[in-house]
Coordinates of C-alpha atoms in Angstrom, one line a residue:
M1 CA -7.7 7.0 -5.9
K2 CA -8.1 4.8 -9.0
K3 CA -8.6 7.9 -11.1
I4 CA -5.5 9.6 -9.7
L5 CA -3.4 6.5 -10.5
I6 CA -4.7 6.3 -14.1
C7 CA -4.0 10.0 -14.5
L8 CA -0.4 9.6 -13.2
L9 CA 0.1 6.6 -15.5
F10 CA -1.1 8.6 -18.5
V11 CA 1.1 11.5 -17.6
N12 CA 4.1 9.2 -17.2
I13 CA 3.5 7.6 -20.6
I14 CA 3.2 11.0 -22.3
T15 CA 6.2 12.4 -20.5
N16 CA 8.4 9.5 -21.4
S17 CA 7.3 9.5 -25.1
F18 CA 8.1 13.2 -25.4
A19 CA 11.3 13.0 -23.5
Q20 CA 12.7 10.6 -26.0
Q21 CA 12.1 12.7 -29.1
W22 CA 15.1 14.6 -30.7
R23 CA 14.8 17.1 -33.5
P24 CA 17.8 17.3 -35.8
V25 CA 19.2 20.8 -36.0
T26 CA 22.3 20.2 -38.1
A27 CA 23.5 17.1 -39.9
G28 CA 26.4 16.0 -42.0
V29 CA 26.5 12.8 -44.1
S30 CA 29.8 12.2 -45.8
F31 CA 31.5 9.3 -47.6
K32 CA 35.0 8.1 -48.7
I33 CA 35.8 5.7 -51.5
K34 CA 39.0 4.8 -53.4
M35 CA 39.2 5.4 -57.1
L36 CA 42.4 4.2 -58.7
G37 CA 44.1 4.4 -55.3
S38 CA 43.1 8.0 -54.5
T39 CA 40.5 8.8 -51.9
V40 CA 37.4 10.5 -53.2
D41 CA 35.5 12.4 -50.5
G42 CA 31.9 13.4 -50.9
K43 CA 28.9 14.6 -48.9
F44 CA 25.1 14.8 -49.0
K45 CA 22.9 17.5 -47.8
G46 CA 19.1 17.5 -47.4
F47 CA 19.2 15.3 -44.2
M48 CA 15.7 14.7 -42.8
G49 CA 15.3 12.6 -39.7
V50 CA 13.0 11.5 -36.9
I51 CA 14.8 10.4 -33.7
K52 CA 13.3 8.7 -30.7
F53 CA 16.2 7.7 -28.4
D54 CA 16.5 7.2 -24.7
T55 CA 19.5 5.5 -23.2
K56 CA 17.4 3.9 -20.6
D57 CA 14.8 2.5 -23.1
L58 CA 16.6 1.2 -26.2
N59 CA 13.9 -1.3 -27.0
N60 CA 11.7 1.7 -28.0
A61 CA 14.4 3.6 -29.8
S62 CA 13.8 4.5 -33.4
L63 CA 16.0 6.4 -35.8
V64 CA 14.7 7.1 -39.3
A65 CA 16.6 9.3 -41.8
S66 CA 17.0 10.2 -45.4
V67 CA 19.2 12.3 -47.6
D68 CA 18.5 14.0 -50.9
V69 CA 20.7 12.3 -53.4
N70 CA 20.6 15.3 -55.7
T71 CA 22.7 17.2 -53.1
L72 CA 25.7 14.9 -53.6
D73 CA 28.9 16.9 -53.8
T74 CA 32.4 15.6 -54.4
E75 CA 33.8 19.0 -55.3
N76 CA 34.0 18.0 -58.9
N77 CA 31.1 19.1 -61.0
L78 CA 31.7 16.6 -63.9
R79 CA 31.9 13.7 -61.4
N80 CA 28.9 14.9 -59.5
R81 CA 26.8 15.0 -62.7
H82 CA 28.0 11.5 -63.7
L83 CA 27.2 10.1 -60.2
K84 CA 23.7 11.7 -60.1
E85 CA 22.6 10.9 -63.7
K86 CA 23.9 7.5 -64.6
E87 CA 21.8 4.4 -63.9
D88 CA 24.9 2.5 -62.8
F89 CA 25.3 5.1 -60.0
F90 CA 22.5 7.0 -58.3
N91 CA 20.1 8.0 -61.1
V92 CA 18.5 10.7 -59.0
S93 CA 15.6 11.3 -61.3
K94 CA 14.4 7.7 -60.5
Y95 CA 15.9 7.3 -57.0
P96 CA 15.9 10.7 -55.3
A97 CA 16.6 9.6 -51.7
I98 CA 18.8 7.3 -49.6
K99 CA 16.9 6.1 -46.6
M100 CA 17.8 4.4 -43.3
K101 CA 15.5 3.0 -40.6
S102 CA 16.7 1.4 -37.4
T103 CA 15.6 -2.2 -36.6
K104 CA 17.4 -2.5 -33.3
I105 CA 19.8 -0.6 -31.1
E106 CA 22.1 -2.0 -28.5
K107 CA 24.6 -0.6 -26.0
V108 CA 28.1 -2.0 -26.1
G109 CA 30.5 -0.4 -23.6
D110 CA 30.4 3.3 -24.0
T111 CA 29.0 3.2 -27.6
Y112 CA 25.9 1.9 -29.3
I113 CA 25.3 -0.4 -32.2
G114 CA 22.5 0.5 -34.5
Y115 CA 21.1 -2.1 -37.0
F116 CA 19.5 -0.3 -39.9
D117 CA 17.7 -1.1 -43.1
L118 CA 19.6 1.0 -45.7
T119 CA 17.8 1.6 -48.9
M120 CA 19.6 2.9 -52.0
K121 CA 17.9 2.7 -55.4
E122 CA 15.5 -0.3 -55.1
T123 CA 17.7 -2.3 -52.8
T124 CA 17.3 -2.6 -49.0
K125 CA 19.9 -4.3 -46.9
N126 CA 20.5 -4.5 -43.1
I127 CA 23.7 -2.8 -41.9
K128 CA 25.4 -2.3 -38.6
V129 CA 26.5 1.2 -37.6
P130 CA 28.5 1.8 -34.4
F131 CA 27.7 5.2 -33.0
T132 CA 28.1 7.5 -30.0
F133 CA 25.5 9.6 -28.3
K134 CA 26.6 12.6 -26.2
Q135 CA 24.0 14.6 -24.3
D136 CA 24.4 18.0 -22.7
G137 CA 21.1 19.1 -21.3
N138 CA 18.6 19.5 -24.1
N139 CA 21.3 19.1 -26.8
A140 CA 22.7 15.9 -28.2
T141 CA 25.1 14.7 -30.8
F142 CA 24.8 11.4 -32.6
S143 CA 27.9 10.3 -34.5
G144 CA 28.5 7.1 -36.4
S145 CA 30.5 5.5 -39.2
T146 CA 30.6 2.2 -41.1
T147 CA 31.8 0.6 -44.2
I148 CA 29.5 -1.0 -46.8
N149 CA 30.0 -2.7 -50.1
R150 CA 28.6 -0.5 -52.8
R151 CA 27.9 -3.5 -55.0
D152 CA 25.3 -4.8 -52.5
W153 CA 23.2 -1.8 -53.6
E154 CA 24.2 -2.0 -57.3
V155 CA 25.9 1.4 -57.2
G156 CA 28.9 2.0 -59.5
G157 CA 28.5 -1.2 -61.6
G158 CA 31.9 -2.6 -62.7
T159 CA 33.7 0.7 -62.9
L160 CA 37.4 0.0 -63.4
G161 CA 39.5 1.1 -60.4
L162 CA 36.6 1.9 -58.1
S163 CA 36.8 0.2 -54.7
N164 CA 33.9 -1.8 -53.5
E165 CA 34.2 -0.5 -50.0
V166 CA 32.6 2.9 -49.1
T167 CA 32.9 4.4 -45.7
F168 CA 30.2 6.8 -44.7
T169 CA 29.9 8.9 -41.6
I170 CA 26.8 10.6 -40.1
L171 CA 26.9 13.4 -37.6
V172 CA 23.6 14.8 -36.2
N173 CA 23.2 17.6 -33.7
A174 CA 19.8 17.5 -32.2
I175 CA 17.7 19.2 -29.5
A176 CA 15.1 17.6 -27.2
Q177 CA 11.5 18.2 -28.1

């Protein structure tokens, strides 16, 4: 009897661990910032993520993601090159990725609040990202958006006319593993 209980406990632990894993299939990371009063839209590709998320066990949830900064696209090649190459901006040769790692996740009403360590260049700061989680069988969508101050990460320097506030949005479609 003792062996059966130990086996059931082991199977339960393994099943719960695997049930919480999500593999990103598609992802979009976009941003908006004002420059001289006009909105500049941009996006990043090269999303990589590891998602462990169970609505019934948020204490063990973990979301870790990164984007390849060299994939930055604002639909203006001259601006893209400037943002990628200049030390005041992203300097992709020295800082090739932007990274996020959850530190805590809470449920608030029908949405979730994720607390993340966001690393750009050499700076890591904790941010709060409200997001939704929609599950349909083995498919799920994570979608969130927040606004940060670019100067907290020393991005953009003192560029005249550039807003300090940047809004970014993340949309991830994932399947259960």
